[in-house]
Amino acid sequence: MDTTTLRIGTGAGYAGDRIPPAVELAEKGRLDYLVFECLAERTIALAQLERSQHPDRGFDPMLADRMRAVLKPCMDNGTRIISNMGAANPLQAGHAVLAIARELGLPQVKVAVVLGDDVLTTLTADHLSLPVIESNQTLADLQPQLISANAYLGAEALLPALQTDAHVIITGRVADPALFLAPLIHHFGWALDDWARLGKGVLVGHLLECAAQITGGYFADPGFKDVPHMARLGFPLAEVSASGDAVITKVADSGGCVTVATCTEQLLYEIENPARYLQPDVVADFSQVQLTQIGPDRVQVTGGNGSPRTDTLKVTLGYRDGFIGEGQISYAGPGAQARGQLALDLVRARLADAGYAQHEGRYDLIGVNAIPGEPITPTEPAEVRARVALRVPTQREAQHVAHEVEALYLNGPAGGGGATRSVREVIAAAAVLMPRDAVHTSTVLLNTEGL
C-alpha cells in the first residue's frame, strides 16, 4: 500500500447500519483502515442497562454479524479495523471478536481493547458540583437516577492500541472523528500539538463518520437532489496525505455519489460553530474549508485548521427519566380527519379526568400535523393515524395512557382500527465537562490464548 497516502473507509455510521457496503469496502477499497462508528448519545446508556442484567453483553448487538462479514477480507487485504462497538462492555466485545475469528479459522487475529471512558465508578464528591450543559442542574441533581457516565476519549487514547500489532481495535465512548484521526496521527507521526494537522484530521473524520450520508443517503430528494443507484449505496473512503488534506471518494461502481453538495451537507452536520468545533484532541476550524470536485465521485478537501484543545472532556450521562405510554389507532374513508381529531379529544379529556393533564404529552394526527404542527394543505386525507404519547413518572401510569387509546375501539368514533400500544422507560442523556486529568485510559491486548 502507498505509504504517502492513508486510505480510510467507513464501515458503519450508526449502530443499525447496513453491512453489505462495509463488505464492499473490505474487499475492494484497498484500505489501510476500516472504521465502524456505532455509538449515539443514548446508545451507551441503554447498553449499560443491558450489561447490568447480562454481564456478558452491553456491546453492539451487530458486532458478531459485522465481524463475520468483514474480518477475513480485512485480514486478507491488510486492513486494520477500528470501532466503538464495545459500547458499555468493550472488553467482552474484544473476546467476542476473537470468538468470531476462531469460528472463521483465523487464529492469528489479535484484538486491542481501549478502556477508561467509563467514569461512573470514579465520580467523586468533587465532581457533583459540575454543571449540566444546557441546564440549570448539577451532576448531583441527576445522581440518584444515573445509569452511566462516559467520557468522550480522543485519538490520543487509541495510540497505544495502534502501536501494537492488533488487527482489530475496540473502544467504548470515543469522539466520532477521533476514530479516524488516531490512525492518521499514528501513520504520519503527527505531533499531538500540531493543531493545524489535527484540525484537518478531525475534518476528515467528521466527513466520514456518518457513512452513507456523504455518498447520497439522507441527501436524496427526488426531482431536487437525485442520487443514482441508491439500492446499492456505497460507503465513503478518504485518501489522506501527510499534510492532512484529503480526497473523499467511494468504491468504483458502487451506488450513490460523492459531490461537493453531499460533502457540504455532511460538513455542516451537527456543527454549531464551524470555526470552533470542540473535540478532545483539538478545537477544529472548518471556516476556511474548500471542497473541489476533481473527478467523478472524487472531492478534494483542503483548508482545515485547528487550535489548542480544551482542559476538559465531555462526559455523557445516561439517567432514568420516567416512562412514555403511547397508543395509536387509524381511521380511514370519508371524515377520517374529523374522526381522528375526535379520538384525540376524547383521550385528552379522559386523561385529564384521571389527573394526567400536567404531564408532557403529544396528541397528533400522523399524516396531517404530527411534524409541521398544523396541516400543510386543507385537503381532506383519505386516512389518518391518531397518536397519543405522554411522559409520566411510573410504568403503571404509562400503561394507563396506552390503554385509553386502545379503548377507543368501543369507546370512540366509528371505524377505528389497527390500534397499538407501547410502554417504554425513558433513558435521557445529559452532559458535563470533566477535567481531562480525571480520566485515565489503558489498553488490553487479547489473542486466542487469552489476555
Tab-separated table of C-alpha atoms in Angstrom:
chain	number	residue	atom	x	y	z
A	1	MET	CA	0.000	0.000	0.000
A	2	ASP	CA	1.047	3.606	-0.628
A	3	THR	CA	2.852	4.855	2.493
A	4	THR	CA	2.427	8.506	1.467
A	5	THR	CA	-1.371	8.246	1.396
A	6	LEU	CA	-3.576	6.600	4.004
A	7	ARG	CA	-6.846	5.086	2.837
A	8	ILE	CA	-9.578	5.025	5.492
A	9	GLY	CA	-13.107	3.762	4.904
A	10	THR	CA	-16.307	3.880	6.926
A	11	GLY	CA	-17.967	0.552	7.692
A	12	ALA	CA	-20.889	1.962	9.688
A	13	GLY	CA	-22.307	5.358	10.563
A	14	TYR	CA	-24.624	4.197	13.349
A	15	ALA	CA	-25.437	1.072	15.339
A	16	GLY	CA	-28.012	-0.313	12.923
A	17	ASP	CA	-26.228	0.496	9.680
A	18	ARG	CA	-26.161	-1.805	6.643
A	19	ILE	CA	-23.425	-4.428	6.334
A	20	PRO	CA	-23.062	-5.040	2.544
A	21	PRO	CA	-21.381	-1.641	1.853
A	22	ALA	CA	-18.799	-2.422	4.554
A	23	VAL	CA	-18.050	-5.760	2.886
A	24	GLU	CA	-17.623	-3.938	-0.420
A	25	LEU	CA	-15.060	-1.635	1.170
A	26	ALA	CA	-13.254	-4.503	2.875
A	27	GLU	CA	-12.993	-6.434	-0.377
A	28	LYS	CA	-12.433	-3.679	-2.940
A	29	GLY	CA	-11.442	-0.498	-1.093
A	30	ARG	CA	-7.696	-1.233	-0.785
A	31	LEU	CA	-7.954	0.211	2.705
A	32	ASP	CA	-5.409	0.647	5.452
A	33	TYR	CA	-8.214	1.083	7.997
A	34	LEU	CA	-11.932	0.312	8.134
A	35	VAL	CA	-13.758	2.262	10.859
A	36	PHE	CA	-17.152	1.345	12.320
A	37	GLU	CA	-18.761	4.279	14.185
A	38	CYS	CA	-21.755	2.889	16.077
A	39	LEU	CA	-22.494	4.963	19.198
A	40	ALA	CA	-25.165	7.650	19.502
A	41	GLU	CA	-25.641	9.783	22.618
A	42	ARG	CA	-28.002	7.444	24.483
A	43	THR	CA	-26.791	4.167	22.968
A	44	ILE	CA	-24.216	3.586	25.648
A	45	ALA	CA	-26.695	4.203	28.489
A	46	LEU	CA	-29.006	1.564	27.041
A	47	ALA	CA	-26.001	-0.736	26.717
A	48	GLN	CA	-25.141	-0.141	30.387
A	49	LEU	CA	-28.665	-1.217	31.320
A	50	GLU	CA	-28.243	-4.403	29.314
A	51	ARG	CA	-24.866	-5.112	30.896
A	52	SER	CA	-26.318	-4.687	34.389
A	53	GLN	CA	-28.737	-7.526	33.622
A	54	HIS	CA	-26.389	-9.625	31.453
A	55	PRO	CA	-22.700	-9.112	32.356
A	56	ASP	CA	-21.530	-10.705	29.093
A	57	ARG	CA	-23.475	-8.193	26.979
A	58	GLY	CA	-23.614	-4.431	26.696
A	59	PHE	CA	-21.763	-4.130	23.388
A	60	ASP	CA	-23.117	-3.599	19.871
A	61	PRO	CA	-25.543	-6.445	19.070
A	62	MET	CA	-24.442	-6.387	15.415
A	63	LEU	CA	-20.751	-6.817	16.232
A	64	ALA	CA	-20.720	-10.555	15.506
A	65	ASP	CA	-22.517	-10.179	12.174
A	66	ARG	CA	-20.198	-7.382	11.103
A	67	MET	CA	-17.068	-9.288	12.064
A	68	ARG	CA	-18.253	-12.430	10.261
A	69	ALA	CA	-18.727	-10.310	7.154
A	70	VAL	CA	-15.509	-8.264	7.082
A	71	LEU	CA	-12.864	-9.902	9.257
A	72	LYS	CA	-11.485	-12.310	6.652
A	73	PRO	CA	-11.323	-9.852	3.730
A	74	CYS	CA	-9.723	-7.277	6.035
A	75	MET	CA	-7.121	-9.827	7.140
A	76	ASP	CA	-6.504	-10.853	3.537
A	77	ASN	CA	-6.009	-7.243	2.438
A	78	GLY	CA	-4.001	-5.981	5.408
A	79	THR	CA	-6.784	-3.706	6.623
A	80	ARG	CA	-6.993	-2.909	10.334
A	81	ILE	CA	-10.414	-2.440	11.943
A	82	ILE	CA	-11.249	0.279	14.469
A	83	SER	CA	-14.644	0.509	16.169
A	84	ASN	CA	-16.510	1.850	19.175
A	85	MET	CA	-18.815	-1.185	19.065
A	86	GLY	CA	-17.520	-2.014	22.550
A	87	ALA	CA	-20.114	0.435	23.925
A	88	ALA	CA	-20.581	-0.336	27.646
A	89	ASN	CA	-18.542	-3.542	27.599
A	90	PRO	CA	-15.515	-3.178	25.293
A	91	LEU	CA	-13.523	-5.977	26.921
A	92	GLN	CA	-16.298	-8.508	26.356
A	93	ALA	CA	-16.671	-7.187	22.817
A	94	GLY	CA	-12.992	-7.908	22.270
A	95	HIS	CA	-13.478	-11.503	23.368
A	96	ALA	CA	-16.495	-11.751	21.045
A	97	VAL	CA	-14.296	-10.683	18.106
A	98	LEU	CA	-11.822	-13.435	18.992
A	99	ALA	CA	-14.651	-15.979	19.120
A	100	ILE	CA	-15.657	-14.994	15.579
A	101	ALA	CA	-12.026	-15.191	14.458
A	102	ARG	CA	-11.781	-18.768	15.748
A	103	GLU	CA	-15.097	-19.601	14.085
A	104	LEU	CA	-13.716	-18.309	10.765
A	105	GLY	CA	-10.443	-20.191	11.126
A	106	LEU	CA	-8.387	-17.053	11.781
A	107	PRO	CA	-6.452	-17.887	14.967
A	108	GLN	CA	-3.822	-15.234	14.231
A	109	VAL	CA	-6.232	-12.354	14.907
A	110	LYS	CA	-5.258	-10.055	17.770
A	111	VAL	CA	-7.562	-7.513	19.388
A	112	ALA	CA	-6.625	-4.386	21.347
A	113	VAL	CA	-9.259	-3.031	23.727
A	114	VAL	CA	-9.188	0.604	24.861
A	115	LEU	CA	-10.570	1.146	28.370
A	116	GLY	CA	-11.163	4.199	30.538
A	117	ASP	CA	-14.126	6.052	29.063
A	118	ASP	CA	-16.489	4.671	31.743
A	119	VAL	CA	-16.099	7.116	34.634
A	120	LEU	CA	-19.286	6.263	36.553
A	121	THR	CA	-17.452	4.489	39.372
A	122	THR	CA	-14.744	7.143	39.555
A	123	LEU	CA	-17.065	10.089	40.125
A	124	THR	CA	-16.229	11.715	43.455
A	125	ALA	CA	-17.823	14.322	45.684
A	126	ASP	CA	-15.672	16.917	43.903
A	127	HIS	CA	-17.472	16.164	40.642
A	128	LEU	CA	-21.026	16.504	41.975
A	129	SER	CA	-20.959	20.276	41.590
A	130	LEU	CA	-20.199	20.063	37.871
A	131	PRO	CA	-22.910	21.963	35.966
A	132	VAL	CA	-25.005	20.081	33.433
A	133	ILE	CA	-24.555	21.571	29.963
A	134	GLU	CA	-27.645	23.480	28.737
A	135	SER	CA	-29.391	23.063	32.079
A	136	ASN	CA	-29.612	24.686	35.483
A	137	GLN	CA	-28.913	21.346	37.155
A	138	THR	CA	-25.688	19.897	38.512
A	139	LEU	CA	-24.417	16.346	38.426
A	140	ALA	CA	-25.676	15.949	41.991
A	141	ASP	CA	-29.257	16.541	40.819
A	142	LEU	CA	-29.065	13.615	38.401
A	143	GLN	CA	-27.036	11.243	40.540
A	144	PRO	CA	-29.981	9.304	42.037
A	145	GLN	CA	-31.213	8.357	38.543
A	146	LEU	CA	-27.752	7.960	36.988
A	147	ILE	CA	-27.106	4.857	34.853
A	148	SER	CA	-23.922	5.752	33.003
A	149	ALA	CA	-21.184	8.339	32.729
A	150	ASN	CA	-18.837	8.019	29.774
A	151	ALA	CA	-16.128	10.443	28.729
A	152	TYR	CA	-15.528	11.180	25.068
A	153	LEU	CA	-11.963	9.961	24.633
A	154	GLY	CA	-9.770	11.403	21.935
A	155	ALA	CA	-7.359	9.924	19.418
A	156	GLU	CA	-4.553	10.035	21.976
A	157	ALA	CA	-6.251	7.226	23.927
A	158	LEU	CA	-6.154	4.963	20.851
A	159	LEU	CA	-2.461	5.431	20.050
A	160	PRO	CA	-1.149	2.714	22.421
A	161	ALA	CA	-3.540	0.244	20.782
A	162	LEU	CA	-2.392	1.285	17.304
A	163	GLN	CA	1.223	0.803	18.353
A	164	THR	CA	0.537	-2.889	18.995
A	165	ASP	CA	0.183	-5.443	16.209
A	166	ALA	CA	-3.566	-5.779	16.851
A	167	HIS	CA	-5.713	-6.328	13.773
A	168	VAL	CA	-8.884	-5.075	15.490
A	169	ILE	CA	-9.151	-2.167	17.947
A	170	ILE	CA	-12.283	-1.981	20.079
A	171	THR	CA	-13.281	1.028	22.173
A	172	GLY	CA	-16.184	2.322	24.176
A	173	ARG	CA	-17.084	6.010	24.026
A	174	VAL	CA	-14.693	7.889	21.760
A	175	ALA	CA	-15.372	11.129	19.899
A	176	ASP	CA	-16.544	10.080	16.440
A	177	PRO	CA	-13.853	11.929	14.412
A	178	ALA	CA	-11.149	10.608	16.756
A	179	LEU	CA	-11.700	7.084	15.437
A	180	PHE	CA	-10.374	8.377	12.089
A	181	LEU	CA	-7.869	10.894	13.467
A	182	ALA	CA	-5.995	8.290	15.536
A	183	PRO	CA	-4.702	6.221	12.584
A	184	LEU	CA	-3.634	9.444	10.832
A	185	ILE	CA	-1.587	10.504	13.854
A	186	HIS	CA	-0.127	7.013	14.144
A	187	HIS	CA	0.687	6.583	10.451
A	188	PHE	CA	2.104	10.020	9.708
A	189	GLY	CA	3.695	10.662	13.100
A	190	TRP	CA	1.835	13.908	13.704
A	191	ALA	CA	2.663	15.672	16.959
A	192	LEU	CA	-0.152	15.917	19.475
A	193	ASP	CA	0.210	19.705	19.443
A	194	ASP	CA	0.296	20.062	15.656
A	195	TRP	CA	-3.044	21.803	15.838
A	196	ALA	CA	-3.341	22.520	12.103
A	197	ARG	CA	-2.904	18.883	11.074
A	198	LEU	CA	-5.071	17.632	13.938
A	199	GLY	CA	-7.798	20.007	12.792
A	200	LYS	CA	-7.537	18.616	9.269
A	201	GLY	CA	-7.703	15.076	10.634
A	202	VAL	CA	-10.861	15.902	12.581
A	203	LEU	CA	-12.300	17.339	9.363
A	204	VAL	CA	-11.667	14.036	7.575
A	205	GLY	CA	-13.221	12.126	10.465
A	206	HIS	CA	-16.267	14.359	10.558
A	207	LEU	CA	-16.850	13.930	6.830
A	208	LEU	CA	-16.598	10.130	7.066
A	209	GLU	CA	-18.277	9.398	10.390
A	210	CYS	CA	-21.870	9.166	9.120
A	211	ALA	CA	-21.057	6.734	6.312
A	212	ALA	CA	-23.711	6.936	3.551
A	213	GLN	CA	-24.747	10.488	4.435
A	214	ILE	CA	-21.813	11.702	2.327
A	215	THR	CA	-22.480	9.294	-0.560
A	216	GLY	CA	-26.088	10.336	-1.064
A	217	GLY	CA	-28.001	8.791	1.787
A	218	TYR	CA	-30.024	11.329	3.813
A	219	PHE	CA	-29.313	13.636	0.863
A	220	ALA	CA	-31.626	12.288	-1.829
A	221	ASP	CA	-34.756	14.292	-2.637
A	222	PRO	CA	-36.337	13.082	-5.895
A	223	GLY	CA	-36.561	15.793	-8.507
A	224	PHE	CA	-34.360	18.154	-6.493
A	225	LYS	CA	-31.317	16.118	-5.443
A	226	ASP	CA	-31.328	12.869	-7.376
A	227	VAL	CA	-28.895	10.145	-6.336
A	228	PRO	CA	-28.042	7.287	-8.720
A	229	HIS	CA	-28.313	3.586	-7.849
A	230	MET	CA	-29.320	4.124	-4.231
A	231	ALA	CA	-30.280	0.473	-3.758
A	232	ARG	CA	-26.550	-0.296	-3.825
A	233	LEU	CA	-25.466	2.812	-1.926
A	234	GLY	CA	-21.743	2.645	-1.215
A	235	PHE	CA	-19.945	3.878	1.899
A	236	PRO	CA	-17.188	6.517	1.669
A	237	LEU	CA	-13.440	6.341	1.949
A	238	ALA	CA	-10.783	9.030	2.206
A	239	GLU	CA	-7.355	9.202	0.635
A	240	VAL	CA	-5.400	11.296	3.143
A	241	SER	CA	-1.960	12.802	2.606
A	242	ALA	CA	0.660	13.589	5.252
A	243	SER	CA	-0.433	17.254	5.161
A	244	GLY	CA	-3.932	16.252	6.297
A	245	ASP	CA	-5.591	17.221	3.026
A	246	ALA	CA	-7.796	14.511	1.586
A	247	VAL	CA	-9.925	13.242	-1.259
A	248	ILE	CA	-13.334	11.810	-0.393
A	249	THR	CA	-14.467	9.050	-2.736
A	250	LYS	CA	-16.059	5.598	-2.823
A	251	VAL	CA	-15.542	2.218	-4.431
A	252	ALA	CA	-15.935	2.362	-8.203
A	253	ASP	CA	-19.305	1.112	-9.463
A	254	SER	CA	-20.927	1.327	-6.020
A	255	GLY	CA	-24.201	3.227	-5.800
A	256	GLY	CA	-24.659	6.794	-4.702
A	257	CYS	CA	-22.458	9.783	-5.403
A	258	VAL	CA	-19.736	11.909	-3.836
A	259	THR	CA	-20.145	15.554	-4.809
A	260	VAL	CA	-19.446	18.989	-3.421
A	261	ALA	CA	-23.121	19.120	-2.427
A	262	THR	CA	-23.099	15.833	-0.489
A	263	CYS	CA	-19.838	16.807	1.214
A	264	THR	CA	-21.143	20.274	2.081
A	265	GLU	CA	-24.217	18.865	3.800
A	266	GLN	CA	-22.091	16.469	5.856
A	267	LEU	CA	-19.543	19.203	6.632
A	268	LEU	CA	-22.266	21.274	8.297
A	269	TYR	CA	-23.964	18.324	10.012
A	270	GLU	CA	-24.196	18.811	13.817
A	271	ILE	CA	-21.850	21.812	13.681
A	272	GLU	CA	-22.759	24.813	15.851
A	273	ASN	CA	-19.717	26.997	15.142
A	274	PRO	CA	-17.624	25.916	12.146
A	275	ALA	CA	-14.688	27.974	13.425
A	276	ARG	CA	-14.686	26.255	16.845
A	277	TYR	CA	-15.647	22.596	16.615
A	278	LEU	CA	-14.730	21.330	20.074
A	279	GLN	CA	-13.069	17.917	20.075
A	280	PRO	CA	-10.969	16.097	22.694
A	281	ASP	CA	-7.756	16.452	20.647
A	282	VAL	CA	-8.125	19.903	19.131
A	283	VAL	CA	-10.515	22.782	18.585
A	284	ALA	CA	-11.079	22.305	14.866
A	285	ASP	CA	-11.675	25.171	12.475
A	286	PHE	CA	-13.726	24.410	9.348
A	287	SER	CA	-14.391	28.038	8.406
A	288	GLN	CA	-11.890	28.091	5.519
A	289	VAL	CA	-12.556	24.626	4.130
A	290	GLN	CA	-12.567	24.315	0.345
A	291	LEU	CA	-14.366	21.465	-1.444
A	292	THR	CA	-13.393	20.868	-5.072
A	293	GLN	CA	-14.802	18.290	-7.490
A	294	ILE	CA	-11.695	16.817	-9.123
A	295	GLY	CA	-13.370	13.874	-10.853
A	296	PRO	CA	-16.439	11.642	-10.795
A	297	ASP	CA	-17.165	10.804	-7.141
A	298	ARG	CA	-13.922	12.498	-6.050
A	299	VAL	CA	-13.986	15.632	-3.884
A	300	GLN	CA	-10.771	17.254	-2.688
A	301	VAL	CA	-10.898	18.682	0.843
A	302	THR	CA	-8.473	21.407	1.916
A	303	GLY	CA	-8.388	24.327	4.327
A	304	GLY	CA	-8.990	22.643	7.681
A	305	ASN	CA	-7.234	24.112	10.696
A	306	GLY	CA	-7.167	23.917	14.473
A	307	SER	CA	-6.178	25.499	17.773
A	308	PRO	CA	-5.183	24.087	21.193
A	309	ARG	CA	-7.526	21.629	22.847
A	310	THR	CA	-9.529	22.410	25.973
A	311	ASP	CA	-8.653	21.261	29.500
A	312	THR	CA	-11.920	19.328	29.855
A	313	LEU	CA	-13.599	16.315	28.280
A	314	LYS	CA	-17.295	15.980	27.608
A	315	VAL	CA	-18.933	13.264	29.691
A	316	THR	CA	-22.310	11.947	28.566
A	317	LEU	CA	-24.654	10.996	31.394
A	318	GLY	CA	-27.434	8.496	30.982
A	319	TYR	CA	-30.222	8.666	33.557
A	320	ARG	CA	-33.738	7.401	34.157
A	321	ASP	CA	-36.387	9.988	33.323
A	322	GLY	CA	-39.765	8.312	33.722
A	323	PHE	CA	-41.818	6.317	31.216
A	324	ILE	CA	-43.638	7.000	27.954
A	325	GLY	CA	-47.048	5.498	27.403
A	326	GLU	CA	-48.126	5.540	23.776
A	327	GLY	CA	-51.152	4.427	21.791
A	328	GLN	CA	-52.081	4.694	18.119
A	329	ILE	CA	-55.229	3.968	16.142
A	330	SER	CA	-56.178	4.526	12.471
A	331	TYR	CA	-59.244	5.998	10.759
A	332	ALA	CA	-59.927	5.853	7.021
A	333	GLY	CA	-62.504	6.954	4.481
A	334	PRO	CA	-64.827	9.999	4.431
A	335	GLY	CA	-64.441	12.112	7.561
A	336	ALA	CA	-61.255	10.329	8.646
A	337	GLN	CA	-59.590	13.507	9.889
A	338	ALA	CA	-62.624	14.601	11.907
A	339	ARG	CA	-62.962	11.178	13.500
A	340	GLY	CA	-59.248	11.081	14.269
A	341	GLN	CA	-59.426	14.506	15.897
A	342	LEU	CA	-62.424	13.421	17.952
A	343	ALA	CA	-60.453	10.396	19.109
A	344	LEU	CA	-57.615	12.639	20.308
A	345	ASP	CA	-60.031	14.997	22.067
A	346	LEU	CA	-61.683	12.091	23.868
A	347	VAL	CA	-58.405	10.652	25.124
A	348	ARG	CA	-57.189	14.079	26.216
A	349	ALA	CA	-60.361	14.659	28.228
A	350	ARG	CA	-60.323	11.198	29.790
A	351	LEU	CA	-56.673	11.502	30.796
A	352	ALA	CA	-57.346	14.949	32.259
A	353	ASP	CA	-60.177	13.491	34.335
A	354	ALA	CA	-57.723	10.871	35.592
A	355	GLY	CA	-55.230	13.525	36.725
A	356	TYR	CA	-52.781	13.392	33.800
A	357	ALA	CA	-53.226	16.930	32.461
A	358	GLN	CA	-49.959	18.200	33.949
A	359	HIS	CA	-47.794	15.641	32.179
A	360	GLU	CA	-45.869	16.392	28.993
A	361	GLY	CA	-47.710	14.866	26.049
A	362	ARG	CA	-48.359	14.758	22.330
A	363	TYR	CA	-51.712	14.398	20.555
A	364	ASP	CA	-51.017	14.025	16.844
A	365	LEU	CA	-52.709	13.034	13.618
A	366	ILE	CA	-49.911	11.318	11.735
A	367	GLY	CA	-50.009	12.413	8.108
A	368	VAL	CA	-51.716	15.708	8.989
A	369	ASN	CA	-49.965	17.609	11.768
A	370	ALA	CA	-47.586	15.301	13.666
A	371	ILE	CA	-44.462	17.042	12.323
A	372	PRO	CA	-45.464	20.516	10.989
A	373	GLY	CA	-47.865	21.232	13.852
A	374	GLU	CA	-50.575	22.489	11.508
A	375	PRO	CA	-51.952	20.880	8.326
A	376	ILE	CA	-49.878	21.894	5.296
A	377	THR	CA	-52.926	21.902	2.984
A	378	PRO	CA	-56.673	21.882	3.664
A	379	THR	CA	-57.086	18.729	1.557
A	380	GLU	CA	-59.079	16.038	3.314
A	381	PRO	CA	-56.812	12.979	3.794
A	382	ALA	CA	-58.015	9.513	2.903
A	383	GLU	CA	-56.648	8.148	6.159
A	384	VAL	CA	-55.098	9.340	9.399
A	385	ARG	CA	-53.457	7.722	12.378
A	386	ALA	CA	-54.156	9.183	15.799
A	387	ARG	CA	-51.224	9.040	18.214
A	388	VAL	CA	-51.153	9.889	21.908
A	389	ALA	CA	-47.932	9.792	23.930
A	390	LEU	CA	-47.348	11.042	27.476
A	391	ARG	CA	-44.240	11.003	29.643
A	392	VAL	CA	-45.199	10.012	33.167
A	393	PRO	CA	-43.325	9.037	36.347
A	394	THR	CA	-44.312	5.374	36.584
A	395	GLN	CA	-44.780	2.342	34.362
A	396	ARG	CA	-48.306	1.872	35.697
A	397	GLU	CA	-49.310	5.372	34.602
A	398	ALA	CA	-47.769	4.772	31.174
A	399	GLN	CA	-49.835	1.628	30.789
A	400	HIS	CA	-52.977	3.629	31.603
A	401	VAL	CA	-52.186	6.129	28.824
A	402	ALA	CA	-51.735	3.360	26.261
A	403	HIS	CA	-54.914	1.617	27.430
A	404	GLU	CA	-57.051	4.730	26.943
A	405	VAL	CA	-56.087	4.811	23.264
A	406	GLU	CA	-56.789	1.132	22.717
A	407	ALA	CA	-60.172	1.563	24.445
A	408	LEU	CA	-61.231	3.820	21.563
A	409	TYR	CA	-62.177	0.617	19.745
A	410	LEU	CA	-65.533	0.598	21.565
A	411	ASN	CA	-65.464	3.992	23.286
A	412	GLY	CA	-64.507	6.280	20.433
A	413	PRO	CA	-65.655	7.354	17.000
A	414	ALA	CA	-66.626	4.947	14.251
A	415	GLY	CA	-64.240	2.919	12.181
A	416	GLY	CA	-61.132	2.836	14.345
A	417	GLY	CA	-58.688	0.022	13.625
A	418	GLY	CA	-55.110	-1.168	13.877
A	419	ALA	CA	-54.650	0.028	17.443
A	420	THR	CA	-51.235	-0.445	19.019
A	421	ARG	CA	-49.945	0.315	22.488
A	422	SER	CA	-46.485	0.525	23.977
A	423	VAL	CA	-44.751	1.430	27.204
A	424	ARG	CA	-41.063	2.216	27.426
A	425	GLU	CA	-38.734	3.597	30.027
A	426	VAL	CA	-37.127	6.930	29.169
A	427	ILE	CA	-33.348	6.936	29.299
A	428	ALA	CA	-32.372	10.572	28.938
A	429	ALA	CA	-28.960	11.997	28.111
A	430	ALA	CA	-27.178	14.988	29.563
A	431	ALA	CA	-23.561	16.091	29.683
A	432	VAL	CA	-20.973	17.678	31.939
A	433	LEU	CA	-17.399	18.798	31.316
A	434	MET	CA	-14.884	16.874	33.432
A	435	PRO	CA	-11.239	17.864	33.958
A	436	ARG	CA	-9.114	15.972	31.448
A	437	ASP	CA	-6.718	14.724	34.115
A	438	ALA	CA	-9.558	12.912	35.917
A	439	VAL	CA	-9.934	10.440	33.018
A	440	HIS	CA	-7.405	7.600	32.815
A	441	THR	CA	-7.186	5.184	29.901
A	442	SER	CA	-5.473	1.841	29.318
A	443	THR	CA	-5.117	-0.784	26.591
A	444	VAL	CA	-5.539	-4.555	26.889
A	445	LEU	CA	-4.214	-6.841	24.152
A	446	LEU	CA	-6.169	-10.036	23.526
A	447	ASN	CA	-5.383	-13.027	21.370
A	448	THR	CA	-6.736	-16.546	21.000
A	449	GLU	CA	-4.795	-17.651	24.075
A	450	GLY	CA	-6.492	-15.085	26.315
A	451	LEU	CA	-5.035	-11.955	27.915
